[in-house]
mmCIF file of C-alpha atoms and ligand atoms in Angstrom:
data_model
loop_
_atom_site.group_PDB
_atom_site.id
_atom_site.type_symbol
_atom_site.label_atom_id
_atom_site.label_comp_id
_atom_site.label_asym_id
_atom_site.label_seq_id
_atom_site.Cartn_x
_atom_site.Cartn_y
_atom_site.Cartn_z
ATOM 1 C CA UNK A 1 0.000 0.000 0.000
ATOM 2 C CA UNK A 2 3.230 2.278 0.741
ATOM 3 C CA UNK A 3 6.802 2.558 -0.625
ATOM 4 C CA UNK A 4 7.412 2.569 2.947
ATOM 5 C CA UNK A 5 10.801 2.103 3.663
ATOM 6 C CA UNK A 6 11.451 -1.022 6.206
ATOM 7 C CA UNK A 7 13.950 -1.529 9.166
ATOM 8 C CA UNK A 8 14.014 -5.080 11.147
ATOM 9 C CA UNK A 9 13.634 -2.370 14.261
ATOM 10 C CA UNK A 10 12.637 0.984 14.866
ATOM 11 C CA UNK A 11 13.546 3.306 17.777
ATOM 12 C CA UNK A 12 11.169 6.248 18.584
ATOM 13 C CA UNK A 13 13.791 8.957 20.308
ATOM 14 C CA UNK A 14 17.392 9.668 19.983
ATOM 15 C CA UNK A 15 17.676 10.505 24.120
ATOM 16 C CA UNK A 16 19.971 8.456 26.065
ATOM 17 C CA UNK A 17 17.317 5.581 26.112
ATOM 18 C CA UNK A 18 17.067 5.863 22.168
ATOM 19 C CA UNK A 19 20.313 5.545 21.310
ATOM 20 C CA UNK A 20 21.686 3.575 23.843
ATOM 21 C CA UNK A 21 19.012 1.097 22.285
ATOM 22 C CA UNK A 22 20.169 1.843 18.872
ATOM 23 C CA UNK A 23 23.811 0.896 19.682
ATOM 24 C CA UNK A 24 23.021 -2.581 20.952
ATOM 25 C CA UNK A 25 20.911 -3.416 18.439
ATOM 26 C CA UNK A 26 23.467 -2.337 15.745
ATOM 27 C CA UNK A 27 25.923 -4.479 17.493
ATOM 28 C CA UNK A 28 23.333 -7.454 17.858
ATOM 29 C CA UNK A 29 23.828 -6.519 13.735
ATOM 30 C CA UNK A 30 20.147 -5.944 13.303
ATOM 31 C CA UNK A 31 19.142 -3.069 11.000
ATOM 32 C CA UNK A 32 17.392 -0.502 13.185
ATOM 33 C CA UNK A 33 16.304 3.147 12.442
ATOM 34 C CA UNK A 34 16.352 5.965 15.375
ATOM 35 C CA UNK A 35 13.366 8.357 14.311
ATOM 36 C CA UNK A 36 13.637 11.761 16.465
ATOM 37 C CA UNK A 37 11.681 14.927 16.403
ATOM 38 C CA UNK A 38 14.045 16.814 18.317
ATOM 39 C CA UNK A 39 13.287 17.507 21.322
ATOM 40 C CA UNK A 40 15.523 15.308 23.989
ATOM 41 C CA UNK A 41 15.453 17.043 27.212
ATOM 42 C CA UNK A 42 19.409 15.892 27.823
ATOM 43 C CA UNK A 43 19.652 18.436 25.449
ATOM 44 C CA UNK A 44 18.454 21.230 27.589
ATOM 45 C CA UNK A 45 20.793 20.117 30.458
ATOM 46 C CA UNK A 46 24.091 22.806 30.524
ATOM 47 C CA UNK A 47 26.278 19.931 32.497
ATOM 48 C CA UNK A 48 25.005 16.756 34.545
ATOM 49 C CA UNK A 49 27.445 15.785 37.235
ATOM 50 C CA UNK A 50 25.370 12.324 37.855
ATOM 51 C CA UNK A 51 26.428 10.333 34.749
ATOM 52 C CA UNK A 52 28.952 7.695 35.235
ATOM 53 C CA UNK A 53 31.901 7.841 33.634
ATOM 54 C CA UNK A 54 31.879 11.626 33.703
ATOM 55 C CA UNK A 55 33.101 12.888 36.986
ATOM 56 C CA UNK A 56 33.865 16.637 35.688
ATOM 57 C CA UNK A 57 29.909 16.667 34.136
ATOM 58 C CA UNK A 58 29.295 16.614 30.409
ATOM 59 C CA UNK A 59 26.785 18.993 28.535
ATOM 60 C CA UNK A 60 23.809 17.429 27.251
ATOM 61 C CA UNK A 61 24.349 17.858 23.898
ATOM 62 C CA UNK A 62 27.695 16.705 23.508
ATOM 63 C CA UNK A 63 26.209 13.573 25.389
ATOM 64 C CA UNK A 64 23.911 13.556 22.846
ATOM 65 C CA UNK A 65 26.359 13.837 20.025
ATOM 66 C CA UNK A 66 28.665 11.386 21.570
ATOM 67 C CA UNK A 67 26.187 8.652 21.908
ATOM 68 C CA UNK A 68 24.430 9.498 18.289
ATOM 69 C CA UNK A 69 28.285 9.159 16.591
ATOM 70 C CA UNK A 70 28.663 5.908 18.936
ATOM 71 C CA UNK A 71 25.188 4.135 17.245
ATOM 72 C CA UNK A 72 25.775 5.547 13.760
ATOM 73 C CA UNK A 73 29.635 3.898 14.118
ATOM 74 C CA UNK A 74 27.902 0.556 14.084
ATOM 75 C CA UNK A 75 25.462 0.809 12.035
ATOM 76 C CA UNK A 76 22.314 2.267 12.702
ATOM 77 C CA UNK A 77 20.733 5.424 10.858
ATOM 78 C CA UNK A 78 19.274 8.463 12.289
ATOM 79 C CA UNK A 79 16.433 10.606 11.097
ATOM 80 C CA UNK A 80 14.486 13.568 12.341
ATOM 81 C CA UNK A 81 10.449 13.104 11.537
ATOM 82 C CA UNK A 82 7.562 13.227 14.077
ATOM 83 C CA UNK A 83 5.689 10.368 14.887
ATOM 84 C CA UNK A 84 2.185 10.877 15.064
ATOM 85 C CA UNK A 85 1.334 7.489 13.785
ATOM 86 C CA UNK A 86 1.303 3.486 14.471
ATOM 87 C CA UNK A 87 -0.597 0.776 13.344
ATOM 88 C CA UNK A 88 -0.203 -2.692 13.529
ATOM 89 C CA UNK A 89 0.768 -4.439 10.243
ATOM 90 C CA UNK A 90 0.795 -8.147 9.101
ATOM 91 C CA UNK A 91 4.703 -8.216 9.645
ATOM 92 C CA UNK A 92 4.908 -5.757 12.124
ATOM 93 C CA UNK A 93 4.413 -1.960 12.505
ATOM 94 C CA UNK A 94 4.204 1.176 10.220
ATOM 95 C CA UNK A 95 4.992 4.532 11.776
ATOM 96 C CA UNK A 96 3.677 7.535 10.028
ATOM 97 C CA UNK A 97 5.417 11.454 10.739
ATOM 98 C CA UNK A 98 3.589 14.676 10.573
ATOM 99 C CA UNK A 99 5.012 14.964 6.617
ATOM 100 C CA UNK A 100 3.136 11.571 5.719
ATOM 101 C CA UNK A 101 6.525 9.534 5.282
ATOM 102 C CA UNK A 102 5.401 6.075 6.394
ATOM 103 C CA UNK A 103 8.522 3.175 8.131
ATOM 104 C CA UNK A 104 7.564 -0.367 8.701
ATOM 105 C CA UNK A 105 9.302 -2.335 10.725
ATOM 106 C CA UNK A 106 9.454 -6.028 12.468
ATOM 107 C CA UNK A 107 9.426 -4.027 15.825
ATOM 108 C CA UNK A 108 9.240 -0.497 17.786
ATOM 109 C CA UNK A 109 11.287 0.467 20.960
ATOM 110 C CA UNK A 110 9.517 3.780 22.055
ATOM 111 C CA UNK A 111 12.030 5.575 24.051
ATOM 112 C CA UNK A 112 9.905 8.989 23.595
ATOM 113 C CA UNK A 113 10.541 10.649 27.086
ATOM 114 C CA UNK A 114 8.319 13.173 28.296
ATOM 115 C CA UNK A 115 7.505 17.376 28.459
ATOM 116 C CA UNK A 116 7.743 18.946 31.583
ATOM 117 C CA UNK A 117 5.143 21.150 33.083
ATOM 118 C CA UNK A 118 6.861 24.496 33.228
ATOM 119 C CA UNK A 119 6.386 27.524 34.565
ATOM 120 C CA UNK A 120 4.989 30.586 32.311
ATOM 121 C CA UNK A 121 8.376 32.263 31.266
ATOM 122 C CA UNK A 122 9.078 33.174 27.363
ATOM 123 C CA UNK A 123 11.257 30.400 25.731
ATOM 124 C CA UNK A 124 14.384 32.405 25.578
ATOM 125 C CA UNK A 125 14.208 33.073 28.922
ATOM 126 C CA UNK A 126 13.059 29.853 30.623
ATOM 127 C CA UNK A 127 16.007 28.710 28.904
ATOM 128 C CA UNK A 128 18.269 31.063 29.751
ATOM 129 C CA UNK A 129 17.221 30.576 33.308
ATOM 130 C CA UNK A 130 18.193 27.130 33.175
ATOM 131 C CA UNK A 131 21.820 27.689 31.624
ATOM 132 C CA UNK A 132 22.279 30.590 34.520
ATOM 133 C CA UNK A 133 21.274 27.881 37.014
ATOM 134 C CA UNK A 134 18.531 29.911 38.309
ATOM 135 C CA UNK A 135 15.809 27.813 37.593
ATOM 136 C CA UNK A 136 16.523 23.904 37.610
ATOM 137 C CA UNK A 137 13.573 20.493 37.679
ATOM 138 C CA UNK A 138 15.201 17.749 38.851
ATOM 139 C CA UNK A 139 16.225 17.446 42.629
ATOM 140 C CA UNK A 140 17.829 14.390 41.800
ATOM 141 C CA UNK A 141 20.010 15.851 39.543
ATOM 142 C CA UNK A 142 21.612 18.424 40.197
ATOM 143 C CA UNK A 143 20.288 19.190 44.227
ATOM 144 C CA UNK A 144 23.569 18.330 45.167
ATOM 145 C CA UNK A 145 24.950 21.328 43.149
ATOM 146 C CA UNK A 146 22.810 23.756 45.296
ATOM 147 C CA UNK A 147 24.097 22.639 48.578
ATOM 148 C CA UNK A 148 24.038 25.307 51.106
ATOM 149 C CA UNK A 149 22.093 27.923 49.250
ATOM 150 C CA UNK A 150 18.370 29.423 49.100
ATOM 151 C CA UNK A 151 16.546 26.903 47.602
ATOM 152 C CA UNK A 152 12.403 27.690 46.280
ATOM 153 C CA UNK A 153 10.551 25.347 45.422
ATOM 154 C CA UNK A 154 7.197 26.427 43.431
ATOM 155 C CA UNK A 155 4.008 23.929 43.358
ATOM 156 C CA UNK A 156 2.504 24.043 47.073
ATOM 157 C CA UNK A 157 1.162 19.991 47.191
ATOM 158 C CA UNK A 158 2.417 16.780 48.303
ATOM 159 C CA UNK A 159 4.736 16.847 45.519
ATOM 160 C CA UNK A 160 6.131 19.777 46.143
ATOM 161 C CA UNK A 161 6.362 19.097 49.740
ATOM 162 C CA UNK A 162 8.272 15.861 48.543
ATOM 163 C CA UNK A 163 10.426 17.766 46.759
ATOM 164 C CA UNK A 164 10.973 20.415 49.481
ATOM 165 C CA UNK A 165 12.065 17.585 51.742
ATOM 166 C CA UNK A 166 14.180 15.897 49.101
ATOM 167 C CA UNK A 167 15.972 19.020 48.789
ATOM 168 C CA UNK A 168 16.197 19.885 53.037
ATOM 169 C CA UNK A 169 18.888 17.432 52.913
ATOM 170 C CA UNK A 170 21.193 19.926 50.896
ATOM 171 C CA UNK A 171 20.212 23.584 52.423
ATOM 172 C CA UNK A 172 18.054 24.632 55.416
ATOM 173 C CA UNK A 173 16.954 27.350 53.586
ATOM 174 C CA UNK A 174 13.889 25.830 51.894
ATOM 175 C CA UNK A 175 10.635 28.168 50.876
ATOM 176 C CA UNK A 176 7.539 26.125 49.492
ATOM 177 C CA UNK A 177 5.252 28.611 47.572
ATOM 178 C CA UNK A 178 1.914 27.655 45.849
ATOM 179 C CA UNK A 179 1.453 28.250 41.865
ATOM 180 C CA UNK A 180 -2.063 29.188 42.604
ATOM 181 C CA UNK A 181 -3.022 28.336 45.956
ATOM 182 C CA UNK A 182 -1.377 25.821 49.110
ATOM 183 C CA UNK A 183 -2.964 22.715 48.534
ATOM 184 C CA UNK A 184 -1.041 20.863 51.997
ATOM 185 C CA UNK A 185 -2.712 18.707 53.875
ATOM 186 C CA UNK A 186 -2.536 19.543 57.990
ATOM 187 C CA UNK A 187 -0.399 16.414 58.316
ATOM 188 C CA UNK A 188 1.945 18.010 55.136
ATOM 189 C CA UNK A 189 2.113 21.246 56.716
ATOM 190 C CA UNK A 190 2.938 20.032 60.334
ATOM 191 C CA UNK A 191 5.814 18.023 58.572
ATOM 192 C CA UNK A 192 7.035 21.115 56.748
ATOM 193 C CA UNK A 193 7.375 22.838 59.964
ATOM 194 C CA UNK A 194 9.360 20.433 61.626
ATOM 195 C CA UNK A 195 11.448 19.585 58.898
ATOM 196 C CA UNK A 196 12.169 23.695 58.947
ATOM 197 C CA UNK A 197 11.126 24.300 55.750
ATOM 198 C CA UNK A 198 8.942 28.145 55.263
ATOM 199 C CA UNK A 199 5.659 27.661 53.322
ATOM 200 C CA UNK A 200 4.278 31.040 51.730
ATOM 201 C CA UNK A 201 0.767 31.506 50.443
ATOM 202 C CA UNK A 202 -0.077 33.990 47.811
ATOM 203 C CA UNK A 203 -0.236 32.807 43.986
ATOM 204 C CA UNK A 204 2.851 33.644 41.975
ATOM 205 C CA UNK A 205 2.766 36.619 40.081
ATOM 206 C CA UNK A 206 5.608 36.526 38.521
ATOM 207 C CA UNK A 207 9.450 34.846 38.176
ATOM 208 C CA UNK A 208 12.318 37.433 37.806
ATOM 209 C CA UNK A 209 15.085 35.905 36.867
ATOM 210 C CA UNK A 210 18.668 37.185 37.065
ATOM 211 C CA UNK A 211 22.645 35.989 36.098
ATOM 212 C CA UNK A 212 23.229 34.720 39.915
ATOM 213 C CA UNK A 213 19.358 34.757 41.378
ATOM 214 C CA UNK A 214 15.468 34.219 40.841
ATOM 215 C CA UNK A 215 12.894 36.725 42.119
ATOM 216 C CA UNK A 216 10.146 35.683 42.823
ATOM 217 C CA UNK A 217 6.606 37.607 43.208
ATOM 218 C CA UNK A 218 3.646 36.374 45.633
ATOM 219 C CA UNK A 219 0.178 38.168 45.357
ATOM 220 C CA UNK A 220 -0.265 39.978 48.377
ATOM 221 C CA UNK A 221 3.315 40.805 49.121
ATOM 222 C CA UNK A 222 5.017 44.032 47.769
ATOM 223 C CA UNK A 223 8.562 42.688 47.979
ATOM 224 C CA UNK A 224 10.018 40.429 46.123
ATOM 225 C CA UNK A 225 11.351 36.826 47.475
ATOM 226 C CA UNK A 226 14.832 36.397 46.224
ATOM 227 C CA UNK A 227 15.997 32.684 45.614
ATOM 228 C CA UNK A 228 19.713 31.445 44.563
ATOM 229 C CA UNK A 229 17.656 28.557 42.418
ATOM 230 C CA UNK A 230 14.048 27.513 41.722
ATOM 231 C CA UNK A 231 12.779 24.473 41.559
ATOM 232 C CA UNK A 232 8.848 23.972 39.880
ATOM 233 C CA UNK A 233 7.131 20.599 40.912
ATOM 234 C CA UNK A 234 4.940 20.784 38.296
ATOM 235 C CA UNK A 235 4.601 17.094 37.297
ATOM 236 C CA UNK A 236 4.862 16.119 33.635
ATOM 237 C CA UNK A 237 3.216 14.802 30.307
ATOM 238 C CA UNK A 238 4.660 11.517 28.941
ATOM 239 C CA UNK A 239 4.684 11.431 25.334
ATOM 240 C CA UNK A 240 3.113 8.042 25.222
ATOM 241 C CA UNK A 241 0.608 8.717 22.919
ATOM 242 C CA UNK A 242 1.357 6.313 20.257
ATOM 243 C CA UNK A 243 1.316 3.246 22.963
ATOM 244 C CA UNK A 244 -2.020 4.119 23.441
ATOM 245 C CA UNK A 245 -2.705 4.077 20.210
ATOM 246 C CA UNK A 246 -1.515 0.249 20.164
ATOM 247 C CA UNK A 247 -4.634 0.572 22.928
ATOM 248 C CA UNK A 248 -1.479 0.004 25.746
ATOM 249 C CA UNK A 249 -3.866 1.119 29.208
ATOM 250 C CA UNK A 250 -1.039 3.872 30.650
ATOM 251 C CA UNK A 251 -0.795 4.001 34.398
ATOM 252 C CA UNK A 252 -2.739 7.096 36.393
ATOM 253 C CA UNK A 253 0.346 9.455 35.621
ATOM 254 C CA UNK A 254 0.504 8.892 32.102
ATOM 255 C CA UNK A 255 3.296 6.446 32.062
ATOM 256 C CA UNK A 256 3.943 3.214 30.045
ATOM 257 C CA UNK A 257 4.380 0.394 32.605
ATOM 258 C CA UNK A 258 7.834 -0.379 33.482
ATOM 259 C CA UNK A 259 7.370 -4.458 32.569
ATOM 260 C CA UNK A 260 6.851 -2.798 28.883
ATOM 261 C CA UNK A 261 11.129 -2.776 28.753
ATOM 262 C CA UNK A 262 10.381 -6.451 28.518
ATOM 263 C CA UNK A 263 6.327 -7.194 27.438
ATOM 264 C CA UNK A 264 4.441 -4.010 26.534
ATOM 265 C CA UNK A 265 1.082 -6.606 25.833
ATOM 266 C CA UNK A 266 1.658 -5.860 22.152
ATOM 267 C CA UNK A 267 3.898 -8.318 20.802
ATOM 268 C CA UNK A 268 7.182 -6.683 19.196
ATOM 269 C CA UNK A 269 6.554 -3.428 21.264
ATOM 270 C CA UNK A 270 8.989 -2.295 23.725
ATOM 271 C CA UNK A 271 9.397 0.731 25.351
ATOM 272 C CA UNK A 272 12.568 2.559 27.925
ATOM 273 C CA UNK A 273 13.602 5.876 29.106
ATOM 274 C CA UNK A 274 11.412 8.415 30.593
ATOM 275 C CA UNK A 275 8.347 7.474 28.939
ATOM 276 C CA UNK A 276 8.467 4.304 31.336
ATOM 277 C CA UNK A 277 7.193 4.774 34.772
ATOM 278 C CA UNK A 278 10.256 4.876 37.019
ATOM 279 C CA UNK A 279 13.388 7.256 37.925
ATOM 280 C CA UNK A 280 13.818 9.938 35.031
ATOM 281 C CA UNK A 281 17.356 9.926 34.667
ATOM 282 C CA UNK A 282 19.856 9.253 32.122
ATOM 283 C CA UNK A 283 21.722 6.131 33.561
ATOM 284 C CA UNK A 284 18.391 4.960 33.639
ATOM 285 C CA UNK A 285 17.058 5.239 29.969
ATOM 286 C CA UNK A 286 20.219 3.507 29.367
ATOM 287 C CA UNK A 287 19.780 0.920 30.830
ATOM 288 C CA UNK A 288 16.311 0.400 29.598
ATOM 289 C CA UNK A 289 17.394 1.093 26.300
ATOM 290 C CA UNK A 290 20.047 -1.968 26.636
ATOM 291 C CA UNK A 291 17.162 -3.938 28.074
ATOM 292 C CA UNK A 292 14.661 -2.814 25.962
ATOM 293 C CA UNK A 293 17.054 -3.638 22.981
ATOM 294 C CA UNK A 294 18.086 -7.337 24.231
ATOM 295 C CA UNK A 295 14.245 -7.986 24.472
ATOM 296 C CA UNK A 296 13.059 -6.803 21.054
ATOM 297 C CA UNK A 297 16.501 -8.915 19.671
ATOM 298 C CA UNK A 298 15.513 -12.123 21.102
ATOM 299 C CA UNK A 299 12.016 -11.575 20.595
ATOM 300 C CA UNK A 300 12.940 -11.156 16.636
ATOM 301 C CA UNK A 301 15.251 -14.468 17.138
ATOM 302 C CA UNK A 302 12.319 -16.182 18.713
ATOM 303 C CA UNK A 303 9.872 -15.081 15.432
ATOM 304 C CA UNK A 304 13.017 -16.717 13.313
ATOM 305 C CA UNK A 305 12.885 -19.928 15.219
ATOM 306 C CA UNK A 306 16.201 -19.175 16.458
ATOM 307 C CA UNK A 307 16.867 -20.575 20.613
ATOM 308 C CA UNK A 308 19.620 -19.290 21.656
ATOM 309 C CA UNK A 309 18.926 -16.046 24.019
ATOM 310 C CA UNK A 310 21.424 -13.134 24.513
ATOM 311 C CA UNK A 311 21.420 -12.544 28.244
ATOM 312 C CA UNK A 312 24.024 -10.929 29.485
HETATM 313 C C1 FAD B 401 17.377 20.893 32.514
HETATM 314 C C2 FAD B 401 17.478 19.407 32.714
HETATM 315 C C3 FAD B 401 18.516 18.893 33.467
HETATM 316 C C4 FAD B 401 18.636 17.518 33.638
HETATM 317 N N1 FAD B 401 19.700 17.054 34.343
HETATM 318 C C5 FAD B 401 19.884 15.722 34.449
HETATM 319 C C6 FAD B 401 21.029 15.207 35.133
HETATM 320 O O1 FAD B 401 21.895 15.955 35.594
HETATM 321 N N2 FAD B 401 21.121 13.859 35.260
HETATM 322 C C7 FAD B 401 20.196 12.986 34.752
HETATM 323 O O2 FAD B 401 20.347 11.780 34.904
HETATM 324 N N3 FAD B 401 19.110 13.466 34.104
HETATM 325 C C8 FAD B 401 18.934 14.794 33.930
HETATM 326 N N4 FAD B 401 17.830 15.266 33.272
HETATM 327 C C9 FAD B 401 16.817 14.295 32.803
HETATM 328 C C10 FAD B 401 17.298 13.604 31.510
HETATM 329 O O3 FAD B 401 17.457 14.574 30.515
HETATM 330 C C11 FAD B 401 16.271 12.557 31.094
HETATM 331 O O4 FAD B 401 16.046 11.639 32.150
HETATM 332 C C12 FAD B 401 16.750 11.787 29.862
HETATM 333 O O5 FAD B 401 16.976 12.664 28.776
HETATM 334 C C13 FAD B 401 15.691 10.732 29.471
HETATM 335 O O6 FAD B 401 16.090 10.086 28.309
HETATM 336 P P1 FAD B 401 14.997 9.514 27.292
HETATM 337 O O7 FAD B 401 15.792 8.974 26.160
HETATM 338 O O8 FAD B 401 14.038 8.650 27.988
HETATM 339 O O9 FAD B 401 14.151 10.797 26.824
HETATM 340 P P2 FAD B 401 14.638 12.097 26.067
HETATM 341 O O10 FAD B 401 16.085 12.357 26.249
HETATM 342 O O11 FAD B 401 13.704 13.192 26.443
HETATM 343 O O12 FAD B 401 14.428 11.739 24.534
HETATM 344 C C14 FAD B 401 13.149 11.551 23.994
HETATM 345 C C15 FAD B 401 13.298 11.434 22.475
HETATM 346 O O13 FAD B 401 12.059 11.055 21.887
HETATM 347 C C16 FAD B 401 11.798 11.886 20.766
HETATM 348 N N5 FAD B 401 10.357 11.867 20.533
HETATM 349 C C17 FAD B 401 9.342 11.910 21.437
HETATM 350 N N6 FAD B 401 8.148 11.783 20.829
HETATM 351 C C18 FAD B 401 8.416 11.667 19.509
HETATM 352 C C19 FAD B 401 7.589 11.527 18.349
HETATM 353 N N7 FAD B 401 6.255 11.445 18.434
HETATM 354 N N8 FAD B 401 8.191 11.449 17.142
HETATM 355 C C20 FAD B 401 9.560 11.504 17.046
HETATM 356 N N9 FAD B 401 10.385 11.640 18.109
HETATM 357 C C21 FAD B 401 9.801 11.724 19.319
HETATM 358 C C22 FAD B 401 12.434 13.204 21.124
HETATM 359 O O14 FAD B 401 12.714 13.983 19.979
HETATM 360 C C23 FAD B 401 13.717 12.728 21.796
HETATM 361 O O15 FAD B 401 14.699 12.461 20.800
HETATM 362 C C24 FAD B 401 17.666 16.632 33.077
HETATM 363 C C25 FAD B 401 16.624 17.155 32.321
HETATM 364 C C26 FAD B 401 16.522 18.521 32.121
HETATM 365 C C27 FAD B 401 15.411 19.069 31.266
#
C-alpha cells in the first residue's frame, strides 16, 4: 500500500534511552532506524554531574552527540520526523510522521521521554534561566549542586512538599510557595514545619530571573522573594501517545508500565527511558534502552525460530 521504507527495528527517540538502544541493536547486527523529532530534554541540560563515567559533568548535547556518533559507528541510521502514527501491520508496525513519510518495521522500541510542566516564562528566557542555574527540575540531579544555598521550590502539594524535603537534605533554607493556591494537607504542613522548611501563600505573580538569582513575586506581598535557584514541581506529560494508540492502558500518571522494557502486551513493542514509569534519569534510559534492545533482539530471534537467548 506504501513505498514505505522497512527496518528489522525501529527506535522512537534519539535521548539516552534511544540511542543507547540503537547501539546494541546495531551491534546485535540488526538493522534498526532511530526516528527523532528533536526535542531530547538531555539536550536542555548545561552539564550533569550524575552520569557515570563523567566525573567533571558533560553537557547534554555533547552527550547527545557522543552517543548518536557511537550508534551511527555501528550501524544504525538516524532521522528527524515526528511520529504521530502506528498501526499494527501483518509483519509488524508502520509509523507515520507529521510529513506523511510512512517506516515499517518487524518491531518499535519507544524511548519517547516526556515534556515537563513548566512555569509561564518566554522560551528564551526559561532557557536562559536554566543555563544561569537559576531555575533547575530535577532534585535528583543536580540538588547536590545547590548545597548550602536558598533553595524555592514552586508547586505548594504533596509533591512539592516531597520535593521540598528531598531538597532539606542539601540547604536549610527551603521556601515552598503555591502556583495558585497551598494545597497541603494539615499532616503536610505540620511536617514542613518540623522539617524547617517556610511555606508562603499567595499565587505567583511573577518569576524574575537574574545571572546569579530568581525573584520571585507572591500576590499579596510588595517585595520580592529572592531565591539562589528555583525548583517547579509541576509534574509532567509523557509522550506516550502512540502506545495508546496500540490501545497500551497507561498508568494514572501517564506512564507506560515499566514491565513494557520487557512485554508491553503488544507483541514486538517495547518501550525505555522516561516514557516508562520509574526514575527519570539518564543512567536509567540507558539501561532500559540496553534492556529494551536485548528484548526486542531475542524476541525477533524467537519469530526466526532461532533458541539461543542473549542474556548478558
Ligand atoms: C534541565 C534538565 C537537566 C537535567 N539534568 C539531568 C542530570 O543531571 N542527570 C540525569 O540523569 N538526568 C537529567 N535530566 C533528565 C534527563 O534529561 C532525562 O532523564 C533523559 O533525557 C531521558 O532520556 P529519554 O531517552 O528517555 O528521553 P529524552 O532524552 O527526552 O528523549 C526523547 C526522544 O524522543 C523523541 N520523541 C518523542 N516523541 C516523539 C515523536 N512522536 N516522534 C519523534 N520523536 C519523538 C524526542 O525527539 C527525543 O529524541 C535533566 C533534564 C533537564 C530538562
Amino acid at each position: 500500500m506504501t513505498n514505505a521504507s522497512q527496518a528489522a527495528v525501529i527506535v522512537v527517540g534519539a535521548g539516552p534511552a534511544g540511542l543507547t538502544a540503537a547501539l546494541y541493536l546495531a551491534r546485535y547486527r540488526r538493522e534498526v532506524l532511530v526516528l527523532h523529532d528533536g526535542n531530547s530534554r538531555a539536550l536542555r541540560i548545561p552539564k550533569t554531574h550524575n552520569a557515570p563515567g563523567f566525573p567533571d559533568g558533560i553537557e547534554g548535547t555533547e552527550l547527545i552527540d557522543r552517543m548518536s556518533a557511537h550508534a551511527t559507528e555501528f550501524g544504525a541510521r538516524i532521522e528527524q520526523a515526528e511520529i504521530t502514527d502506528i498501526e499494527r501491520t501483518a509483519k509488524g508496525f508502520r509509523l507515520t510522521s507529521t510529513a506523511g513519510t510512512s517506516w515499517e518495521s518487524r518491531a518499535v522500541i519507544l524511548a519517547s521521554g516526556i515534556f515537563l510542566n513548566q512555569v509561564d516564562l518566554p522560551h528564551d528566557v526559561h532557557e536562559g534561566a536554566i543555563k544561569a542555574d537559576v531555575l533547575r527540575y530535577c532534585p535528583v540531579c543536580d540538588g547536590y549542586e545547590h548545597s548550602g544555598r536558598r533553595i524555592g521550590v514552586i508547586g505548594c502539594d504533596a509533591d512539592g512538599a516531597a520535593e521540598a524535603l528531598f531538597l532539606r537534605q542539601y540547604s536549610d533554607d527551603i521556601t515552598l510557595m503555591p502556583l495558585s493556591h497551598p494545597e497541603l494537607s494539615g499532616e503536610q504542613a505540620a511536617e514542613m514545619a518540623e522539617a524547617g522548611i517556610a511555606v508562603k501563600t499567595g499565587a505567583l505573580a511573577a518569576l524574575e530571573p537574574h545571572e546569579d538569582r530568581m525573584d520571585v513575586r507572591l500576590e499579596g506581598r510588595d517585595a520580592a522573594l529572592t531565591f539562589d535557584v528555583i525548583y517547579p514541581a509541576l509534574g509532567c506529560r509523557p509522550r506516550a501517545e502512540l502506545a495508546t494508540q496500540l490501545g497500551i492502558s497507561l498508568l494514572d500518571e501517564g506512564c507506560v508500565p515499566a514491565e513494557a522494557v520487557k512485554d508491553s502486551g503488544v507483541r514486538g513493542f517495547f518501550a525505555a527511558g522516561d516514557v516508562v514509569a520509574g526514575l527519570d534519569q539518564i543512567s536509567v534510559a540507558m539501561g532500559h534502552g540496553a534492556m529494551a534492545a536485548t528484548n526486542a533482539h531475542n524476541w525477533l530471534r524467537e519469530q526466526d525460530r532461532h533458541t539461543l537467548q542473549a542474556t548478558d
